[in-house]
mmCIF file of C-alpha atoms and ligand atoms in Angstrom:
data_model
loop_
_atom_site.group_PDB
_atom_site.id
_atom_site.type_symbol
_atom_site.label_atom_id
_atom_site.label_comp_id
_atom_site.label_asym_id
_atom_site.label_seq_id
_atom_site.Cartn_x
_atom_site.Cartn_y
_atom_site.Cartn_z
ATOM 1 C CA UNK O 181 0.782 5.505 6.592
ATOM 2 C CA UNK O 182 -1.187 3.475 3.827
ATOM 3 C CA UNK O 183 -0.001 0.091 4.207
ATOM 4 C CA UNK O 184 -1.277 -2.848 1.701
ATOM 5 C CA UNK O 185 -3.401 -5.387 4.149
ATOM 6 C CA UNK O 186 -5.275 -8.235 2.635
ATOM 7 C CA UNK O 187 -8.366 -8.535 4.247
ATOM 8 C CA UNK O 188 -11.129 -10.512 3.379
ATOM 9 C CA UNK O 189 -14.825 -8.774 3.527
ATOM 10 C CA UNK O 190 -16.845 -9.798 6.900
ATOM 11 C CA UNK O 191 -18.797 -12.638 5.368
ATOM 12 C CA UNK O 192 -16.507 -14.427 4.168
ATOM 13 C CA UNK O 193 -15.717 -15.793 8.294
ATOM 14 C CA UNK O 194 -19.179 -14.867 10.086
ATOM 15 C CA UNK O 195 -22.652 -14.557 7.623
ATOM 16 C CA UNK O 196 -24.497 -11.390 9.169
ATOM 17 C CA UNK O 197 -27.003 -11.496 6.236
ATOM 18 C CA UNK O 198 -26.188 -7.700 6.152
ATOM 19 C CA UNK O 199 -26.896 -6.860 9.423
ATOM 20 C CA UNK O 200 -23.661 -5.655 12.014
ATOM 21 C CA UNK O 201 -22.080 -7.895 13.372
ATOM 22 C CA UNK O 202 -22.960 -8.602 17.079
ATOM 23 C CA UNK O 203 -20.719 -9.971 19.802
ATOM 24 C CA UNK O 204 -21.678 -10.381 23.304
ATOM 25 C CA UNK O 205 -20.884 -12.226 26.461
ATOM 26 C CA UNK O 206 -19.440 -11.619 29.590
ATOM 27 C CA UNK O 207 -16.590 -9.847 30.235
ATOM 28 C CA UNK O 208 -14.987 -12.848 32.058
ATOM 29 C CA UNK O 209 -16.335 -16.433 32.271
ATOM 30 C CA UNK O 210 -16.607 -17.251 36.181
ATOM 31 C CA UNK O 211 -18.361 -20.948 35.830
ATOM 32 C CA UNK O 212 -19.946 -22.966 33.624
ATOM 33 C CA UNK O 213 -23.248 -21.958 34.602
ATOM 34 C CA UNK O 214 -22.593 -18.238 34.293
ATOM 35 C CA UNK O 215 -21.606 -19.038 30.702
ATOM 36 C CA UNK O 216 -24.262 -21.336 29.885
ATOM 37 C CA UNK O 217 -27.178 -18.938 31.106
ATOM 38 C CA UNK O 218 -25.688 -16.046 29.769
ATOM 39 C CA UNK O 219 -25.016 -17.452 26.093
ATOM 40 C CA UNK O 220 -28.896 -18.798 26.572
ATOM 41 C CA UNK O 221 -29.885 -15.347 27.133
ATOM 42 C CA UNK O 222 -28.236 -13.815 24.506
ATOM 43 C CA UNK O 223 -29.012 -16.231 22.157
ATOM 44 C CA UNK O 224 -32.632 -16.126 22.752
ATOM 45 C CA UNK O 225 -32.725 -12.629 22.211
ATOM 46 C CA UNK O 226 -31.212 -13.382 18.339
ATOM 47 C CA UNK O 227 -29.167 -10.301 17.949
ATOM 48 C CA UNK O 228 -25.444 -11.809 18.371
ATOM 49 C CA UNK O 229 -23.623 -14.479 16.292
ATOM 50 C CA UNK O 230 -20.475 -14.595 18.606
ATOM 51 C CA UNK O 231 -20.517 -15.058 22.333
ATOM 52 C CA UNK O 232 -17.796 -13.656 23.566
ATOM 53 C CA UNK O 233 -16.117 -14.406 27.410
ATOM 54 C CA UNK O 234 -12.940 -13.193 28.720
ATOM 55 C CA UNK O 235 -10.261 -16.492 29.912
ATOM 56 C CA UNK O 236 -7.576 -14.998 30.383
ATOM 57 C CA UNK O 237 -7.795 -11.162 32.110
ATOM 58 C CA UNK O 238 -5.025 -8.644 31.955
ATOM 59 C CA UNK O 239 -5.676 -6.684 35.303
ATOM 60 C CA UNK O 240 -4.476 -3.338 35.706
ATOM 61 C CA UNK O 241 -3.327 -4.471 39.515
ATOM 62 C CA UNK O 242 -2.099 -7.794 40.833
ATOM 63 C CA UNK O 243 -4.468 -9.701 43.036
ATOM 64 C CA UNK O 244 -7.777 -9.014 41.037
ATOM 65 C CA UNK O 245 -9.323 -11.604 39.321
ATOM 66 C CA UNK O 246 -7.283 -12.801 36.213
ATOM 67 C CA UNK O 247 -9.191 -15.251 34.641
ATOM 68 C CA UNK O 248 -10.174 -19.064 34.768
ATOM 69 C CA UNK O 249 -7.850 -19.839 31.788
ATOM 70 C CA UNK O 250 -7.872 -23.444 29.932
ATOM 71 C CA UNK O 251 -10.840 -24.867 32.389
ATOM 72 C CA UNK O 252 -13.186 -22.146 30.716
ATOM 73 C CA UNK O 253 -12.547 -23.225 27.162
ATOM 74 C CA UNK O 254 -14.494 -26.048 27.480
ATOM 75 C CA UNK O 255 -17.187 -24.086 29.228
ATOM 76 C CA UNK O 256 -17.872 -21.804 26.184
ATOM 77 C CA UNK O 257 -17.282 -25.305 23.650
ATOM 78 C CA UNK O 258 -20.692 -26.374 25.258
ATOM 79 C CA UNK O 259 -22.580 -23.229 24.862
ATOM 80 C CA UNK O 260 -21.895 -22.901 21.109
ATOM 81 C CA UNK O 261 -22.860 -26.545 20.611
ATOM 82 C CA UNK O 262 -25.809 -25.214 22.522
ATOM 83 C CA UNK O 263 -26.574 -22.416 21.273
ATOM 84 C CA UNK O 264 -24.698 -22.472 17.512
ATOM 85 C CA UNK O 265 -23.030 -18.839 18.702
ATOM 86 C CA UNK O 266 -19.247 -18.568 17.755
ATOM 87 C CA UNK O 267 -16.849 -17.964 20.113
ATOM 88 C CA UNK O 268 -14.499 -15.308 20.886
ATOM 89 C CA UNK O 269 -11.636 -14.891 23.602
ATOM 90 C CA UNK O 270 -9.111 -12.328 24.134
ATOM 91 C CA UNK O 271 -5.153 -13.976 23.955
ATOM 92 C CA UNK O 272 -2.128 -12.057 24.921
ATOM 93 C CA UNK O 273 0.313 -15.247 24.725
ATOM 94 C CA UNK O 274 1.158 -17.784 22.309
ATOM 95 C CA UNK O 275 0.140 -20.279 25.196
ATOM 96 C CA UNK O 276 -3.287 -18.378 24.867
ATOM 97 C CA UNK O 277 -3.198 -18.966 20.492
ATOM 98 C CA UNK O 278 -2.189 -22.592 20.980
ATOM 99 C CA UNK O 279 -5.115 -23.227 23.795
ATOM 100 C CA UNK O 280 -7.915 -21.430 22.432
ATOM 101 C CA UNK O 281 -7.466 -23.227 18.891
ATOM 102 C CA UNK O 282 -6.857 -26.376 20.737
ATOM 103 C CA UNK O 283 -10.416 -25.871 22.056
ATOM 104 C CA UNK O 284 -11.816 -24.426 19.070
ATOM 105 C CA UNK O 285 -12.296 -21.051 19.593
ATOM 106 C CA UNK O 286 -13.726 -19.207 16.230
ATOM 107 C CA UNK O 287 -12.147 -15.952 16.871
ATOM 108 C CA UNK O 288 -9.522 -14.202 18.873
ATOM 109 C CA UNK O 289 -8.823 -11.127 19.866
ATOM 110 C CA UNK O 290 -6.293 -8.871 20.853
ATOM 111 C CA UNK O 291 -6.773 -6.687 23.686
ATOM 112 C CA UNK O 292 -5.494 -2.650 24.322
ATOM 113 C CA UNK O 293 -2.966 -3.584 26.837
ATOM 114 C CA UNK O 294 -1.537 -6.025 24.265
ATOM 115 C CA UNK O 295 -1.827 -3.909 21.101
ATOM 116 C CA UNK O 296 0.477 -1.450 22.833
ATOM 117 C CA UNK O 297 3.107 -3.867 23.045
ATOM 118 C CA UNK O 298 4.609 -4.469 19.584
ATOM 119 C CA UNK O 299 6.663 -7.632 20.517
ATOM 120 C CA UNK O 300 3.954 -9.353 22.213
ATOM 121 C CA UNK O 301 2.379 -8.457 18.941
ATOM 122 C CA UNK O 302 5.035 -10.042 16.850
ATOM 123 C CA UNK O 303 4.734 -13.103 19.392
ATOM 124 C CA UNK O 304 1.235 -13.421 18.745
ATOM 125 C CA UNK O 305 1.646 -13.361 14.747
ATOM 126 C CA UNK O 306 4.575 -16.015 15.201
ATOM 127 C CA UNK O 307 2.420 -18.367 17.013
ATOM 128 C CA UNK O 308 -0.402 -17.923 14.283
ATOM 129 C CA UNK O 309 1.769 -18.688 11.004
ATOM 130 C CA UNK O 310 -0.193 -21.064 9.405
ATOM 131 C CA UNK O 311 -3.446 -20.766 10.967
ATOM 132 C CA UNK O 312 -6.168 -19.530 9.426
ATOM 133 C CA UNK O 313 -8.201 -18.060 12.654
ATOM 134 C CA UNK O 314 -10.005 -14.646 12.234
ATOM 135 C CA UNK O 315 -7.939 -12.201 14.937
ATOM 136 C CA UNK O 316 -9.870 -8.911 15.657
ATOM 137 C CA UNK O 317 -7.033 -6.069 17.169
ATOM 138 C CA UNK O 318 -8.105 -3.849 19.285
ATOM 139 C CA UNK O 319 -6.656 -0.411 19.404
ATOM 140 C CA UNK O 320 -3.775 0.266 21.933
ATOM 141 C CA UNK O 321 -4.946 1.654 25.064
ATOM 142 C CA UNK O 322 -3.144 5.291 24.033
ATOM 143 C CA UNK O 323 -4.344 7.327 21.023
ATOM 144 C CA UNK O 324 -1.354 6.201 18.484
ATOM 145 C CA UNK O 325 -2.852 4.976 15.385
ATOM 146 C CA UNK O 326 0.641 3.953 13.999
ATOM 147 C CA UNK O 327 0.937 1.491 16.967
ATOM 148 C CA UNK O 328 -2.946 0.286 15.812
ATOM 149 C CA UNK O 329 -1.869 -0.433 12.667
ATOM 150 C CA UNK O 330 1.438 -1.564 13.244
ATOM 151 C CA UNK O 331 -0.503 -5.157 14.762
ATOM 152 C CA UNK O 332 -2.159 -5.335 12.169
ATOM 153 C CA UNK O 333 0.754 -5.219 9.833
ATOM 154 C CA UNK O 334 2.402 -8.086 12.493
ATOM 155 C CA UNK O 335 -0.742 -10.363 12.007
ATOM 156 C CA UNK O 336 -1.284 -9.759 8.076
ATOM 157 C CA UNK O 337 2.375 -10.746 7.969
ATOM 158 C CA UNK O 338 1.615 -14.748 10.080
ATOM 159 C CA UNK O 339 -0.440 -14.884 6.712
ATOM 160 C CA UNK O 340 -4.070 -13.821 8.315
ATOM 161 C CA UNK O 341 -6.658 -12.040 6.391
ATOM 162 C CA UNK O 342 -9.512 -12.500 8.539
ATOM 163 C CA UNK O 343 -9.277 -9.395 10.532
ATOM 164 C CA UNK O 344 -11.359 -6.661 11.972
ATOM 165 C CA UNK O 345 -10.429 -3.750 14.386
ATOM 166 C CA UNK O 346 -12.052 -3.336 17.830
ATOM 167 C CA UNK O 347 -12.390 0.288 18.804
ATOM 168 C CA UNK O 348 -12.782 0.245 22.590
ATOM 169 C CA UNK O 349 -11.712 4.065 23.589
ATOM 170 C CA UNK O 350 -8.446 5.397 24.605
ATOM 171 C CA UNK O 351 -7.820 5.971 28.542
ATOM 172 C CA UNK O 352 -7.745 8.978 30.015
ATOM 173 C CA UNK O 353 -5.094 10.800 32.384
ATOM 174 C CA UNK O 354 -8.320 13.103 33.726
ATOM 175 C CA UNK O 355 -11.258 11.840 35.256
ATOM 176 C CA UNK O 356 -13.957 12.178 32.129
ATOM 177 C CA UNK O 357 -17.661 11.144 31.601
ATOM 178 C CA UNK O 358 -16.400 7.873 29.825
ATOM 179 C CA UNK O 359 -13.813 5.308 31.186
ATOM 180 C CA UNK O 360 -11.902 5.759 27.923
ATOM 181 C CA UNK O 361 -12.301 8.915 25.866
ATOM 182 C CA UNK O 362 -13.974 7.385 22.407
ATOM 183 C CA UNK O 363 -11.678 9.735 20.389
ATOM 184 C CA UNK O 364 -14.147 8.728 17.291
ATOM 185 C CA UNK O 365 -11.753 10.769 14.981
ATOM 186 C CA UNK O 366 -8.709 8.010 15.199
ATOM 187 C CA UNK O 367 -11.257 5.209 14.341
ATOM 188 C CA UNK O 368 -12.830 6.981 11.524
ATOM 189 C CA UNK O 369 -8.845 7.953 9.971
ATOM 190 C CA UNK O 370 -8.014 4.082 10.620
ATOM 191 C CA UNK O 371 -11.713 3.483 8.359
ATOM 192 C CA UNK O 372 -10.761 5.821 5.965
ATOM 193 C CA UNK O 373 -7.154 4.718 5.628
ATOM 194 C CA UNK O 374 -7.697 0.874 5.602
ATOM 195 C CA UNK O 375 -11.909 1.313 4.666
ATOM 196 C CA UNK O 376 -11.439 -2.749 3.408
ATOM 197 C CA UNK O 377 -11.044 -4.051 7.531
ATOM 198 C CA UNK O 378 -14.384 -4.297 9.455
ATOM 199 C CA UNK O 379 -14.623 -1.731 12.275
ATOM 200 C CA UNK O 380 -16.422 -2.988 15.389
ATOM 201 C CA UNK O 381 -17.379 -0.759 18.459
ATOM 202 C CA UNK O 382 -16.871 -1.728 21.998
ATOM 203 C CA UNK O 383 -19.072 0.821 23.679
ATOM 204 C CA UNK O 384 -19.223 -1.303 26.683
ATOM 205 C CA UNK O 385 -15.153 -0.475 27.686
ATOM 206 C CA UNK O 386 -15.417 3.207 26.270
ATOM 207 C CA UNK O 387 -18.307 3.816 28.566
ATOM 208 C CA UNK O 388 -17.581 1.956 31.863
ATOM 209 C CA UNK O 389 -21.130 2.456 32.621
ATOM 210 C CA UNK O 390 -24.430 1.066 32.087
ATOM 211 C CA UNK O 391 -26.053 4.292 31.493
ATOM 212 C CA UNK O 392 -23.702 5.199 28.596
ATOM 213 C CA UNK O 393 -24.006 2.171 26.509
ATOM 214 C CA UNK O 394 -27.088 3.216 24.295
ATOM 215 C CA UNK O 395 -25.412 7.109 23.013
ATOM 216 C CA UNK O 396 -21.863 5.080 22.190
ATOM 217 C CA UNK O 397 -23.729 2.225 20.676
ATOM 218 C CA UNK O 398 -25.790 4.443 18.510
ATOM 219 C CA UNK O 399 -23.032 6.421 17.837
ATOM 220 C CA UNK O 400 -20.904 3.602 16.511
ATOM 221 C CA UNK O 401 -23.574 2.515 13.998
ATOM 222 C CA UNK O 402 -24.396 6.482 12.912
ATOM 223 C CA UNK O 403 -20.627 5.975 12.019
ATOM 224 C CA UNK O 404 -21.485 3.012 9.935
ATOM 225 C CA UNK O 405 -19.281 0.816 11.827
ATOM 226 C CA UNK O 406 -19.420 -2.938 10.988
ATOM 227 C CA UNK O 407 -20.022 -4.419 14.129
ATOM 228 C CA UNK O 408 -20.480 -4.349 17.867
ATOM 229 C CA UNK O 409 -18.808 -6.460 21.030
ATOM 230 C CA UNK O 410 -20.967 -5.284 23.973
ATOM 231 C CA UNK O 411 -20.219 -7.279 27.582
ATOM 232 C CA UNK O 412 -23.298 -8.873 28.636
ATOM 233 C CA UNK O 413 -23.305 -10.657 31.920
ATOM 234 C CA UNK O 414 -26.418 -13.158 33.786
ATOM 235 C CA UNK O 415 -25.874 -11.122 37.101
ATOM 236 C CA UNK O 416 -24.195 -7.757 35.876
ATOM 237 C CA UNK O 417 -23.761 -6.258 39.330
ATOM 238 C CA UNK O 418 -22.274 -9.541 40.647
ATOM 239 C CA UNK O 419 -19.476 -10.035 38.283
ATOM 240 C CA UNK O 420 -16.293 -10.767 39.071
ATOM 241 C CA UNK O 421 -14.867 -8.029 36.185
ATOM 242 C CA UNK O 422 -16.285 -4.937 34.804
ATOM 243 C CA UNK O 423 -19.424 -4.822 36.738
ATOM 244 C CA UNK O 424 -21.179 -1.699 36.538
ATOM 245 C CA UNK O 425 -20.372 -1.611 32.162
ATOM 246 C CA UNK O 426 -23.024 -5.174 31.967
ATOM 247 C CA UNK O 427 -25.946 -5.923 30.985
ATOM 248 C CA UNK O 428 -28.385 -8.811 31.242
ATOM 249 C CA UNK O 429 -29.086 -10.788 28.204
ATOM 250 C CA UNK O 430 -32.138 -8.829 28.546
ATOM 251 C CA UNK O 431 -31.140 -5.791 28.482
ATOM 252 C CA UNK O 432 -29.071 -6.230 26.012
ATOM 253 C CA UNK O 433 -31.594 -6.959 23.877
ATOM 254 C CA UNK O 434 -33.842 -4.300 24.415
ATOM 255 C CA UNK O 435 -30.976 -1.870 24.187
ATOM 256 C CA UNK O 436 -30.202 -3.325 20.435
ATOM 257 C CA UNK O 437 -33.939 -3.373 19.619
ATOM 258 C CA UNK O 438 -33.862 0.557 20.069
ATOM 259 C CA UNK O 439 -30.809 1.305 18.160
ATOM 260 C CA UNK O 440 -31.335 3.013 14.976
ATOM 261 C CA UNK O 441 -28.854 0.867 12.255
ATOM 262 C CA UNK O 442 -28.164 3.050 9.325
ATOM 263 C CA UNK O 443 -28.010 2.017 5.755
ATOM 264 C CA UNK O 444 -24.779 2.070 3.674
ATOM 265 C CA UNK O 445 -26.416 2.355 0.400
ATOM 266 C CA UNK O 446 -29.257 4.382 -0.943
ATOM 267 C CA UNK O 447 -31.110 5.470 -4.050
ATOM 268 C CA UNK O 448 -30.779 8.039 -6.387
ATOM 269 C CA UNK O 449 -33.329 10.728 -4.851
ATOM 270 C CA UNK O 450 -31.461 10.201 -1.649
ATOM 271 C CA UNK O 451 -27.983 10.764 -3.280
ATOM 272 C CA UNK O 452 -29.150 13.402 -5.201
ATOM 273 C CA UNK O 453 -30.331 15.216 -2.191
ATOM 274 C CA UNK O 454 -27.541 14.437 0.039
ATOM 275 C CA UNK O 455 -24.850 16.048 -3.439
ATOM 276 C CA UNK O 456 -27.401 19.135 -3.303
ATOM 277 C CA UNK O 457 -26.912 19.839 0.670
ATOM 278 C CA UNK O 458 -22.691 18.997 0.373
ATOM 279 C CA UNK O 459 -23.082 21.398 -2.325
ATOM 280 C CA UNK O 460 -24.338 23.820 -0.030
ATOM 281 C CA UNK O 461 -21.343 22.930 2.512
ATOM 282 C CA UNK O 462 -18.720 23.050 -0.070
ATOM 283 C CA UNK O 463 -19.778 26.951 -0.382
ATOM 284 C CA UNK O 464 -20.128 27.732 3.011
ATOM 285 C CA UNK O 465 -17.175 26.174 3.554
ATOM 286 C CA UNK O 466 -15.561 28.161 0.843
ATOM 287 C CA UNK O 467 -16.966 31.435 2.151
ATOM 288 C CA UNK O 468 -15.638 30.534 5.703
ATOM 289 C CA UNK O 469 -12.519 30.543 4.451
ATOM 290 C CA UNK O 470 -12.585 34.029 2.566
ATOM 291 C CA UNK O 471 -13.965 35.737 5.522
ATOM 292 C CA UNK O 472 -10.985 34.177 7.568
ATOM 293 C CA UNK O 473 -8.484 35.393 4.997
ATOM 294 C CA UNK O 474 -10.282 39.244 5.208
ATOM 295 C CA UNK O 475 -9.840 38.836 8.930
ATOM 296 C CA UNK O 476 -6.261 38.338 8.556
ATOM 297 C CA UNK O 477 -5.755 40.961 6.150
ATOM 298 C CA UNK O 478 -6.812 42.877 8.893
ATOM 299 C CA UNK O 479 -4.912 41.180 11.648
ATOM 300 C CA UNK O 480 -1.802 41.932 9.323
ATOM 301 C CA UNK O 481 -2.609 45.875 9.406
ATOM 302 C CA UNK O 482 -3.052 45.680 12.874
ATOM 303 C CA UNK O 483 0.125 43.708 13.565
ATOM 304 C CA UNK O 484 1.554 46.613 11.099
ATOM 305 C CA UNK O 485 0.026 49.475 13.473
ATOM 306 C CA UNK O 486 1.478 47.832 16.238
ATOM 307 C CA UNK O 487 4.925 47.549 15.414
ATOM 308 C CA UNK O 488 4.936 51.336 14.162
ATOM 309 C CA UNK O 489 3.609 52.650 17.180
ATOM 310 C CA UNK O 490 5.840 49.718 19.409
ATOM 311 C CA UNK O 491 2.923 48.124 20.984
ATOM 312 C CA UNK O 492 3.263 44.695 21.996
ATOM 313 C CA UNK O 493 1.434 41.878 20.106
ATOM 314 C CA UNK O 494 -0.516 40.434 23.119
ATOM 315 C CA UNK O 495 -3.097 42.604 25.041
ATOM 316 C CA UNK O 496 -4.484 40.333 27.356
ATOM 317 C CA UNK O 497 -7.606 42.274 28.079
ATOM 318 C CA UNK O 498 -8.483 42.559 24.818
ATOM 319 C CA UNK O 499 -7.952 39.054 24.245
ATOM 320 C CA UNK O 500 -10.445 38.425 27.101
ATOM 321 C CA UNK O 501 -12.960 40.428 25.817
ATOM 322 C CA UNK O 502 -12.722 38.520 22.203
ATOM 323 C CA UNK O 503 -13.303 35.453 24.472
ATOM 324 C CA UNK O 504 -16.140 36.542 26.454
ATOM 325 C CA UNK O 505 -17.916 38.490 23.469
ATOM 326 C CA UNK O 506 -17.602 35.415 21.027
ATOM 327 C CA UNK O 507 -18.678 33.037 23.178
ATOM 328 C CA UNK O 508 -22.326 35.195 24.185
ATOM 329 C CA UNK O 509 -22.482 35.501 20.007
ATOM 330 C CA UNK O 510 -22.201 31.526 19.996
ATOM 331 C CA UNK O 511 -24.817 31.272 22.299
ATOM 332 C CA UNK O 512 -26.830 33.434 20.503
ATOM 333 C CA UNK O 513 -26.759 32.001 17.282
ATOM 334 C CA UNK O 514 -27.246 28.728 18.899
ATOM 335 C CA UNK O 515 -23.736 27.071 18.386
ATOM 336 C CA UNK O 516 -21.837 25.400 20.901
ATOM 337 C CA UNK O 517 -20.067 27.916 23.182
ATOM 338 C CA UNK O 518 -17.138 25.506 23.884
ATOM 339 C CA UNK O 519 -17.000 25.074 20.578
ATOM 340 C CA UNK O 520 -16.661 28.512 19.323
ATOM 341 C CA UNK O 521 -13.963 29.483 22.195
ATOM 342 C CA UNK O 522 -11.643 26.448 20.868
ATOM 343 C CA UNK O 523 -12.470 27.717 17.418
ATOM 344 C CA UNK O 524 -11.320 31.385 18.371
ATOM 345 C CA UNK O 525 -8.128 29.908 20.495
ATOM 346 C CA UNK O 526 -6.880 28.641 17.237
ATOM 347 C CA UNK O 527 -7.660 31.732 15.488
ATOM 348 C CA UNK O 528 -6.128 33.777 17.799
ATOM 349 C CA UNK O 529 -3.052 32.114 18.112
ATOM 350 C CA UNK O 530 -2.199 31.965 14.288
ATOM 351 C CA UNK O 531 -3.096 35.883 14.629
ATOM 352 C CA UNK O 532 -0.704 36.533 17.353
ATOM 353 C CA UNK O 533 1.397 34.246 14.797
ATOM 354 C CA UNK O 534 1.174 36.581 12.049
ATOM 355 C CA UNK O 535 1.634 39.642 13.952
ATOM 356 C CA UNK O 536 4.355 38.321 15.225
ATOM 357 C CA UNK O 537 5.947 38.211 11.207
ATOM 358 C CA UNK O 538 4.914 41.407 11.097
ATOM 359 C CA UNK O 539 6.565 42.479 14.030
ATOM 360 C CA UNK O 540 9.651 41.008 13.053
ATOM 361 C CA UNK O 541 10.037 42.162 9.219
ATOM 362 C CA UNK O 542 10.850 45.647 10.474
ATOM 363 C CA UNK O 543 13.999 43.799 12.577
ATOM 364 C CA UNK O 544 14.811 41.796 9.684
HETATM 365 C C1 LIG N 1115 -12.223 -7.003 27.560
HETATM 366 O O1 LIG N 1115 -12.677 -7.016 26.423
HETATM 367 O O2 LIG N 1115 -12.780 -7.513 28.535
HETATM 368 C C2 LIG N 1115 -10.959 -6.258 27.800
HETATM 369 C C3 LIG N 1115 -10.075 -6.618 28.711
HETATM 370 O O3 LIG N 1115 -10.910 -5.170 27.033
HETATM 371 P P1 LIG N 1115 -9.727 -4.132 26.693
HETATM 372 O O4 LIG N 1115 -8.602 -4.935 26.107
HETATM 373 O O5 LIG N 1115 -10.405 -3.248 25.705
HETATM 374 O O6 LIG N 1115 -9.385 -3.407 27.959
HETATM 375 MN MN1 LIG N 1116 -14.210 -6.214 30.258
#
């Protein structure tokens, strides 16, 4: 899926000095007040260089509160002349594009229930030809990175190469810990397949809850992502959207002061250590691998045995007791249990697999 996309490094639209990039800001801006105090607060606290402020809210149901539209705009003009924080809003219409940058917004951003949509996508990047605005995407609300990068492809085609990618969780069709399922896997293929576009975490939409903000915000930067946009609200529990995902100004600060932000480059000892112990893993690895060929040597002779004697290939019983008896091994060794039983579910179905070749050379 390797497409070409010019981007231009992160400093080159917002100096960080090194440091990830921090947005934050209410999820919605209610009144003039609520901005003001809240950009204060976070501005005070001298983590963030964007405030960000939702003006235009795509709501899941009809009736809920959808934004103040162009009367905010002004609203978050005064707090950066305040405060010297860029802005950031979400648009979803070329009205939106053609308002924000009327009002000088510094950056836009796409949201999930956008991204999923390629020809409001293509809408957007029409109404931005010629504009040079940095537009952060963020991914669709389903786990399809081809629709992820496909907007990007739209927007790097209206001529933009300020760009970053938001990754704000995937939702869920279960009820799950998180209000969208992180899915960390697609956001570190999207870094490894376009590693030149800044990856920012949302934490605050992937954990729908205060209490989960600090393990997905740590997480993002143990994953060496770029930046953070974290919701950050005067009143959290009073807000008109997203409520129980805030956090004061305060808070927010504290919560970044704690964070752990690991470094991208090192020095020799530490490289040289960190080649010894991959070392190490390439060999395990390597070993892994031989003992899983053995075992299907012997799965093979089995499936051989089987078909000789006309026994079929499943016996469930068995099959239970190589569930139960690998998982009290797991726990004994100290690995994950669930993970070991998924482990042996794939195992055991590329056994039955192969004994199921086996079964079938004799009819062939
Ligand atoms: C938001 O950032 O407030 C928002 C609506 O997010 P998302 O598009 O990720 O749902
Ligand atoms: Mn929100």
């Amino acid at each position: 899926m390797k497409a070409n996309l010019d981007v231009l490094p992160l400093n080159n639209w917002v100096e960080t000095n090194g440091k990830p990039l921090i947005i934050a800001g209410p999820c919605s801006a209610e009144s003039e007040e609520q901005v003001l105090e809240t950009a204060r607060g976070i501005a005070q606290n001298g983590y963030a260089h964007v405030l960000r402020a939702g003006v235009w809210k795509p709501r899941t149901r009809p009736g809920s509160f959808e934004g103040k539209g162009e009367e905010a705009l002004p609203w978050l003009q005064k707090a950066k002349a305040e405060t010297g924080l860029k802005t950031a809003v979400e648009v979803a219409t070329p009205q939106h594009v053609e308002l924000a940058l009327k009002y000088g917004v510094d950056i836009l951003w796409i949201g999930a229930r956008t991204t999923v949509n390629p020809f409001n996508v293509q809408d957007l990047a029409d109404s931005l030809k010629g504009v040079d605005v940095p537009v952060l995407i963020k991914n669709p609300v389903n786990p399809d990175l081809a629709l992820w990068v496909g907007a990007f492809e739209r927007i790097a085609g209206a001529g933009i190469n300020k760009m970053g990618a938001i990754h704000r969780g995937f939702s869920n069709a279960q009820e799950t810990k998180y209000r969208n399922s992180p899915m960390w896997q697609l956001a570190v293929e999207f870094k490894t397949l376009f590693p030149q576009i800044p990856m920012i975490g949302d934490p605050s939409h992937m954990a729908g809850k205060r209490a989960y903000l600090a393990e997905l915000t740590q997480r993002a930067m143990d994953l060496n992502y770029d930046g953070l946009i974290i919701e950050s609200h005067r009143n959290p529990d009073e807000a008109w959207s997203d409520a129980s995902q805030q956090l004061t100004p305060d808070a927010l600060g504290e919560m970044l002061k704690n964070i752990e932000v690991r470094k991208a480059t090192y020095g020799t000892d530490f490289q040289n250590q960190l080649d010894n112990l991959r070392g190490r893993l390439d060999n395990l690895d390597r070993e892994l691998l031989e003992v899983l060929a053995s075992r299907m040597s012997v799965v093979e002779q089995l499936g051989e045995y089987k078909r000789d004697n006309n026994v079929a290939v499943l016996q469930l019983d068995r099959w239970k007791q190589v569930h139960n008896s690998r998982a009290d091994w797991a726990k004994s060794l100290n690995l994950y249990p669930e993970v070991v039983e998924e482990l042996f579910k794939l195992i055991h179905m590329e056994s039955i697999r192969k004994q199921t070749e086996v079964m079938n050379q004799q009819n062939a």
